[in-house]
Amino acid sequence: MGDLDFANQDPVENFLGDYRIASFSPRAPRQRPDIALVTITEDTLRDYPYVSPIPRRLLAKLIEEIARASPKVIGLDILVDRPSPEDALLVAATRATAVPMVWGTIDDRYVASSTRPRMLREVIQAQENFIAQAGCKAGHVWLEHRTGLMVQDSATIRYVGESQVGSPARDSFAAVTARMAGHPHEPSTTRIAWLRSPPDTATPLFAELQVRRHSPSDLDSKSPLLSEVEASLLKGRIVLVGATLDDRDRHKTPLNPAGGLLMPGLMIHAQAIAQRIDGDRDVRSLPDWLVLAIFFLSAFVCLRPGIHKVPKTAAIALGLIGLIAYTASNVEFPTGGLIFIAAAAVTIASVGRRLSLWLQLRRPSAEANNLPERGAPS
């Protein structure tokens, strides 16, 4: 949007837009053949003494297995947030693979929004040391739930963070991963264009492979973390690796506006990458001057029913046309502002018309009071 960012300030648009997305966003005809998710869950780590950070040896073995499956790109939405004695194994695995790799990272925006900025600066330093040693690409994983003048508390993720120009300067994880896979398209706005699951509700939008449960000692054996059938599904795809733990990195999205099921961050990044691959589903934004012109035109149109008699059928038809256009569009628009201006215009016009009629009725009686009484000398 422009400098005024009307849509971002509009809680009504956020509310109505979320339900519009949940009900009318395009539905994938089938499971996407170009993106696969490899997830590490609580069950995967059941026999480990901890679940975070993800053991480096596990990640190293997983990278080696995925690379042998010949994917197009490997993207890891996993933060290397502190030094580990096993870092050398992970660095070696990253450098040994011929498959392009992208690591997810954090940046100064996390520091600015944290109550523990010193700790996060140390995290950023640890991740930067690892990225330098691994010699791979990186992209930030910042996802935004914006607030504004009228929106003070909204935890719904609607945006991928803009490219970071601070420290370190990076494009988004989705953008870097898509480019590495040969998809350079960059959406006109950072708002995510969501894609719904296939009509067959039993089929997920993205193939998701869960790393099997195992013990730490299994990492030294030749027993694979993914079955042969699962590994075959990764060939030629963008493979995103991440942890889908129950108590972290899960977010409310417009696909579930009523709450309930929260979406893992890994899947949100997959949605953003799919948007870049498709290239024709971007959410468009209107320039501020056009939004103001629509406001003015709407006010003018809504004034007429209050000043002149307009058939109800015409007013209903006009409202239906507007509703259909809003539902079918894929545009950021301050719907709440438009509703407020339309309602205000109708109210002002109606009050004005009634005031005018009242004055007209008062005028004859006032004139009658000023006439001389019959039989009185003139």
Coordinates of C-alpha atoms in Angstrom, one line a residue:
M1 CA 0.0 0.0 0.0
G2 CA 1.0 3.6 -0.1
D3 CA 2.4 5.8 2.7
L4 CA -1.0 6.0 4.4
D5 CA -1.3 2.2 4.5
F6 CA -5.1 2.3 4.8
A7 CA -5.7 -1.4 4.7
N8 CA -3.2 -2.1 7.5
Q9 CA -5.1 0.4 9.8
D10 CA -8.4 -1.2 9.1
P11 CA -9.7 -3.9 11.6
V12 CA -12.8 -4.5 9.5
E13 CA -10.8 -5.3 6.4
N14 CA -8.6 -7.7 8.5
F15 CA -11.8 -9.4 9.8
L16 CA -13.7 -9.6 6.6
G17 CA -10.6 -10.2 4.5
D18 CA -9.7 -13.2 6.7
Y19 CA -13.1 -14.8 6.2
R20 CA -12.9 -14.0 2.5
I21 CA -9.5 -15.8 2.3
A22 CA -10.8 -18.8 4.2
S23 CA -13.9 -19.1 2.0
F24 CA -12.9 -17.9 -1.5
S25 CA -9.1 -18.2 -1.8
P26 CA -8.1 -20.4 -4.8
R27 CA -8.1 -24.1 -4.0
A28 CA -5.2 -26.2 -5.3
P29 CA -6.6 -28.9 -7.7
R30 CA -4.2 -31.5 -6.2
Q31 CA -1.3 -31.8 -3.9
R32 CA 1.6 -29.5 -5.0
P33 CA 4.2 -31.5 -6.8
D34 CA 7.0 -28.9 -6.3
I35 CA 7.3 -28.5 -2.5
A36 CA 7.7 -31.1 0.2
L37 CA 8.0 -30.7 3.9
V38 CA 10.3 -32.8 6.1
T39 CA 9.3 -32.3 9.8
I40 CA 10.9 -33.0 13.1
T41 CA 8.2 -33.5 15.8
E42 CA 8.0 -34.3 19.5
D43 CA 7.6 -38.0 18.5
T44 CA 10.8 -37.8 16.4
L45 CA 12.7 -36.6 19.5
R46 CA 10.9 -38.8 22.0
D47 CA 14.1 -40.7 22.9
Y48 CA 16.3 -37.6 23.2
P49 CA 16.9 -35.8 26.5
Y50 CA 15.7 -32.5 25.0
V51 CA 13.8 -31.2 22.0
S52 CA 15.5 -27.8 21.6
P53 CA 18.0 -27.1 20.1
I54 CA 17.6 -29.8 17.4
P55 CA 20.6 -32.1 17.7
R56 CA 23.2 -31.1 15.1
R57 CA 24.0 -34.8 14.4
L58 CA 20.4 -35.4 13.5
L59 CA 20.4 -32.4 11.2
A60 CA 23.6 -33.5 9.6
K61 CA 22.3 -37.0 8.8
L62 CA 19.0 -35.7 7.6
I63 CA 20.7 -33.3 5.2
E64 CA 22.8 -36.2 3.8
E65 CA 19.7 -38.3 3.2
I66 CA 17.7 -35.6 1.6
A67 CA 20.6 -34.6 -0.6
R68 CA 20.9 -38.2 -1.9
A69 CA 17.2 -37.9 -3.0
S70 CA 18.2 -35.2 -5.5
P71 CA 15.9 -32.4 -4.5
K72 CA 16.0 -29.0 -6.3
V73 CA 16.7 -27.0 -3.1
I74 CA 16.9 -27.7 0.6
G75 CA 15.6 -25.0 2.9
L76 CA 16.0 -25.3 6.6
D77 CA 13.7 -23.3 8.9
I78 CA 15.8 -24.1 11.9
L79 CA 17.8 -21.6 13.9
V80 CA 21.4 -22.4 14.8
D81 CA 21.3 -20.2 17.8
R82 CA 24.3 -21.3 19.9
P83 CA 27.6 -23.0 19.4
S84 CA 27.7 -26.8 19.8
P85 CA 30.4 -29.4 19.9
E86 CA 28.6 -31.0 16.9
D87 CA 28.7 -27.9 14.7
A88 CA 31.6 -29.4 12.7
L89 CA 29.4 -32.3 11.7
L90 CA 26.7 -30.0 10.5
V91 CA 29.1 -27.7 8.7
A92 CA 30.7 -30.7 6.9
A93 CA 27.3 -32.1 5.8
T94 CA 26.3 -28.6 4.5
R95 CA 29.5 -28.2 2.6
A96 CA 29.5 -31.7 1.2
T97 CA 26.1 -31.6 -0.5
A98 CA 25.9 -30.4 -4.1
V99 CA 22.3 -29.4 -3.6
P100 CA 21.7 -25.7 -3.1
M101 CA 20.8 -24.9 0.6
V102 CA 19.2 -22.0 2.4
W103 CA 19.2 -21.5 6.1
G104 CA 16.6 -19.5 8.0
T105 CA 17.9 -16.7 10.2
I106 CA 16.8 -14.0 12.5
D107 CA 17.9 -10.3 12.5
D108 CA 17.7 -7.0 14.4
R109 CA 13.9 -7.0 14.2
Y110 CA 13.8 -9.8 16.8
V111 CA 16.1 -7.8 19.0
A112 CA 13.9 -4.7 18.8
S113 CA 10.8 -6.7 19.8
S114 CA 12.4 -8.7 22.5
T115 CA 12.7 -8.2 26.3
R116 CA 16.1 -9.9 26.2
P117 CA 18.0 -8.0 23.5
R118 CA 21.4 -8.9 24.7
M119 CA 20.7 -12.7 24.5
L120 CA 19.3 -12.3 21.0
R121 CA 22.4 -10.4 19.8
E122 CA 24.4 -13.4 21.0
V123 CA 22.1 -15.7 19.1
I124 CA 22.5 -13.6 15.9
Q125 CA 26.3 -13.7 16.3
A126 CA 26.2 -17.5 16.7
Q127 CA 24.1 -18.0 13.6
E128 CA 26.3 -15.7 11.6
N129 CA 29.4 -17.6 12.6
F130 CA 27.7 -20.8 11.5
I131 CA 26.5 -19.4 8.2
A132 CA 30.0 -18.2 7.4
Q133 CA 31.5 -21.6 8.2
A134 CA 28.8 -23.5 6.2
G135 CA 29.2 -21.2 3.2
C136 CA 25.5 -21.4 2.2
K137 CA 22.7 -18.9 1.5
A138 CA 20.5 -17.6 4.2
G139 CA 17.2 -15.7 4.4
H140 CA 15.3 -14.2 7.3
V141 CA 12.2 -15.9 8.7
W142 CA 10.5 -12.8 10.0
L143 CA 6.7 -13.2 9.7
E144 CA 4.5 -10.1 10.4
H145 CA 1.3 -9.5 12.2
R146 CA 1.1 -5.8 11.8
T147 CA -0.5 -3.3 14.2
G148 CA -1.5 0.3 13.6
L149 CA -3.7 3.2 14.7
M150 CA -6.9 1.1 14.7
V151 CA -5.2 -2.4 15.0
Q152 CA -3.4 -2.7 18.3
D153 CA -3.4 -6.4 19.0
S154 CA -3.6 -8.8 16.0
A155 CA -1.6 -12.0 16.2
T156 CA -2.7 -13.2 12.7
I157 CA 0.1 -13.7 10.3
R158 CA -0.7 -11.9 7.0
Y159 CA 2.7 -10.8 5.8
V160 CA 6.2 -12.0 5.0
G161 CA 8.7 -9.6 6.5
E162 CA 10.3 -7.2 4.0
S163 CA 14.0 -7.5 3.1
Q164 CA 16.1 -6.6 6.1
V165 CA 18.4 -3.7 5.4
G166 CA 20.0 -3.6 8.9
S167 CA 22.2 -6.3 10.3
P168 CA 22.4 -8.7 8.7
A169 CA 20.9 -7.5 5.4
R170 CA 18.9 -10.3 3.9
D171 CA 15.9 -11.1 1.8
S172 CA 13.2 -13.4 3.1
F173 CA 13.7 -17.1 3.5
A174 CA 10.9 -17.7 1.0
A175 CA 12.4 -15.3 -1.6
V176 CA 15.9 -16.7 -1.4
T177 CA 14.7 -20.3 -1.5
A178 CA 12.4 -19.7 -4.5
R179 CA 15.2 -17.9 -6.4
M180 CA 17.6 -20.7 -5.8
A181 CA 15.0 -23.1 -7.3
G182 CA 14.7 -20.9 -10.4
H183 CA 11.7 -18.8 -9.5
P184 CA 12.7 -15.1 -9.4
H185 CA 9.2 -13.7 -9.2
E186 CA 8.8 -11.1 -6.5
P187 CA 5.2 -10.2 -5.4
S188 CA 4.2 -6.6 -5.5
T189 CA 3.3 -6.6 -1.8
T190 CA 4.5 -8.6 1.2
R191 CA 1.0 -9.8 1.9
I192 CA 0.8 -13.6 1.6
A193 CA -1.6 -14.9 -1.1
W194 CA -2.9 -18.0 0.6
L195 CA -3.8 -21.2 -1.2
R196 CA -6.3 -23.6 0.2
S197 CA -5.9 -27.4 0.3
P198 CA -7.2 -29.6 -2.6
P199 CA -11.0 -30.5 -2.7
D200 CA -10.1 -33.9 -1.3
T201 CA -9.8 -32.8 2.3
A202 CA -7.8 -35.9 3.1
T203 CA -5.0 -34.7 0.8
P204 CA -2.8 -32.0 2.3
L205 CA -1.6 -29.1 0.2
F206 CA 2.1 -30.1 0.6
A207 CA 3.6 -33.6 1.0
E208 CA 4.7 -33.8 4.6
L209 CA 7.2 -36.4 5.7
Q210 CA 7.8 -36.9 9.4
V211 CA 11.2 -38.0 10.5
R212 CA 10.7 -41.3 12.3
R213 CA 11.2 -41.8 16.0
H214 CA 14.7 -43.0 16.8
S215 CA 17.3 -43.0 19.5
P216 CA 20.5 -40.9 19.4
S217 CA 22.5 -44.1 18.9
D218 CA 20.6 -44.8 15.6
L219 CA 22.4 -41.8 14.0
D220 CA 25.6 -43.9 14.0
S221 CA 24.0 -46.7 12.2
K222 CA 23.0 -47.1 8.5
S223 CA 19.3 -47.1 9.4
P224 CA 17.7 -44.2 7.5
L225 CA 15.6 -41.5 9.0
L226 CA 13.2 -41.5 6.0
S227 CA 12.0 -44.6 4.3
E228 CA 12.9 -45.3 0.7
V229 CA 9.4 -44.5 -0.5
E230 CA 9.5 -41.2 1.4
A231 CA 12.9 -40.2 0.0
S232 CA 11.6 -40.9 -3.5
L233 CA 9.0 -38.1 -3.1
L234 CA 11.7 -35.5 -2.6
K235 CA 13.3 -35.8 -6.1
G236 CA 13.1 -32.5 -8.0
R237 CA 11.2 -30.7 -5.3
I238 CA 11.9 -27.8 -3.0
V239 CA 12.4 -29.5 0.3
L240 CA 11.7 -27.5 3.5
V241 CA 13.0 -28.9 6.7
G242 CA 11.8 -27.7 10.1
A243 CA 10.5 -28.5 13.5
T244 CA 6.7 -28.6 14.0
L245 CA 6.6 -28.8 17.8
D246 CA 3.4 -28.2 19.7
D247 CA 4.5 -25.3 21.8
R248 CA 6.5 -23.1 19.5
D249 CA 6.5 -21.4 16.0
R250 CA 2.8 -21.9 15.4
H251 CA 0.6 -19.0 14.3
K252 CA -2.9 -17.9 13.6
T253 CA -3.5 -17.3 9.9
P254 CA -6.4 -16.1 7.7
L255 CA -7.1 -19.7 6.7
N256 CA -8.3 -20.3 10.2
P257 CA -9.9 -16.9 11.2
A258 CA -11.9 -18.3 14.1
G259 CA -8.7 -19.6 15.8
G260 CA -8.3 -23.2 16.7
L261 CA -5.7 -24.9 14.5
L262 CA -2.5 -23.0 14.4
M263 CA -0.2 -23.3 11.4
P264 CA 3.5 -24.1 11.8
G265 CA 5.9 -21.4 10.6
L266 CA 7.4 -23.9 8.1
M267 CA 4.0 -24.2 6.3
I268 CA 3.6 -20.5 6.1
H269 CA 7.0 -20.2 4.4
A270 CA 5.9 -23.0 2.0
Q271 CA 2.8 -20.9 1.2
A272 CA 5.0 -17.9 0.4
I273 CA 7.2 -20.0 -1.8
A274 CA 4.3 -21.4 -3.6
Q275 CA 3.0 -17.9 -4.3
R276 CA 6.4 -17.0 -5.9
I277 CA 6.4 -20.2 -8.0
D278 CA 2.9 -19.5 -9.3
G279 CA 3.6 -15.9 -10.0
D280 CA -0.1 -14.9 -10.7
R281 CA -1.7 -14.9 -7.3
D282 CA -0.2 -11.8 -5.8
V283 CA -2.3 -9.6 -3.5
R284 CA -2.4 -6.2 -5.2
S285 CA -2.5 -2.9 -3.5
L286 CA -4.2 0.2 -4.7
P287 CA -2.4 3.6 -4.7
D288 CA -3.6 6.0 -2.0
W289 CA -5.0 8.5 -4.5
L290 CA -7.3 5.7 -5.9
V291 CA -8.5 4.7 -2.5
L292 CA -9.4 8.3 -1.7
A293 CA -11.1 8.6 -5.1
I294 CA -13.2 5.5 -4.3
F295 CA -14.1 6.9 -0.9
F296 CA -15.2 10.2 -2.5
L297 CA -17.2 8.4 -5.2
S298 CA -18.9 6.1 -2.6
A299 CA -19.8 9.1 -0.5
F300 CA -21.3 10.8 -3.5
V301 CA -23.3 7.7 -4.5
C302 CA -24.5 7.1 -1.0
L303 CA -25.7 10.8 -0.6
R304 CA -28.2 10.4 -3.5
P305 CA -30.6 8.0 -1.7
G306 CA -30.9 10.5 1.1
I307 CA -31.5 13.5 -1.2
H308 CA -33.5 11.9 -4.0
K309 CA -35.8 9.0 -3.9
V310 CA -34.0 5.9 -5.3
P311 CA -35.7 2.6 -5.8
K312 CA -34.8 0.0 -3.2
T313 CA -34.0 -2.6 -5.9
A314 CA -31.4 -0.3 -7.4
A315 CA -29.7 0.2 -4.0
I316 CA -29.8 -3.5 -3.3
A317 CA -28.3 -4.3 -6.8
L318 CA -25.6 -1.7 -6.2
G319 CA -24.7 -3.3 -2.9
L320 CA -24.6 -6.8 -4.4
I321 CA -22.3 -5.7 -7.2
G322 CA -20.0 -4.2 -4.6
L323 CA -20.1 -7.4 -2.5
I324 CA -19.3 -9.6 -5.5
A325 CA -16.5 -7.3 -6.6
Y326 CA -15.0 -7.4 -3.1
T327 CA -15.3 -11.2 -2.8
A328 CA -13.8 -11.8 -6.3
S329 CA -10.9 -9.3 -5.9
N330 CA -7.5 -10.1 -4.6
V331 CA -6.8 -6.5 -3.5
E332 CA -5.9 -4.9 -0.2
F333 CA -8.6 -2.4 0.6
P334 CA -9.8 -0.5 3.7
T335 CA -13.3 -2.0 3.8
G336 CA -14.0 -0.6 7.2
G337 CA -13.3 2.9 6.1
L338 CA -15.5 2.5 3.1
I339 CA -18.4 1.2 5.2
F340 CA -18.0 4.1 7.6
I341 CA -17.9 6.7 4.9
A342 CA -20.9 5.2 3.1
A343 CA -22.9 5.0 6.4
A344 CA -22.0 8.5 7.3
A345 CA -23.0 9.8 3.9
V346 CA -26.4 8.1 4.0
T347 CA -27.0 9.3 7.5
I348 CA -26.0 12.9 6.7
A349 CA -28.1 12.9 3.6
S350 CA -31.1 11.4 5.4
V351 CA -30.8 13.9 8.2
G352 CA -30.4 16.8 5.7
R353 CA -33.4 15.7 3.7
R354 CA -35.6 15.5 6.8
L355 CA -34.3 18.9 8.1
S356 CA -35.1 20.4 4.7
L357 CA -38.7 19.0 4.8
W358 CA -39.1 20.3 8.3
L359 CA -38.0 23.8 7.3
Q360 CA -40.4 23.7 4.3
L361 CA -43.3 22.8 6.6
R362 CA -42.3 25.5 9.0
R363 CA -42.2 28.2 6.3
P364 CA -46.0 28.4 5.5
S365 CA -46.9 28.6 9.2
A366 CA -44.4 31.3 9.7
E367 CA -45.7 33.2 6.7
A368 CA -49.3 32.7 8.1
N369 CA -48.3 34.3 11.4
N370 CA -47.0 37.3 9.6
L371 CA -50.3 38.0 7.7
P372 CA -52.6 40.8 9.2
E373 CA -55.7 39.7 11.0
R374 CA -59.0 39.8 9.0
G375 CA -60.8 43.1 9.6
A376 CA -57.8 44.8 11.1
P377 CA -56.7 48.1 9.5
S378 CA -54.1 47.6 6.9

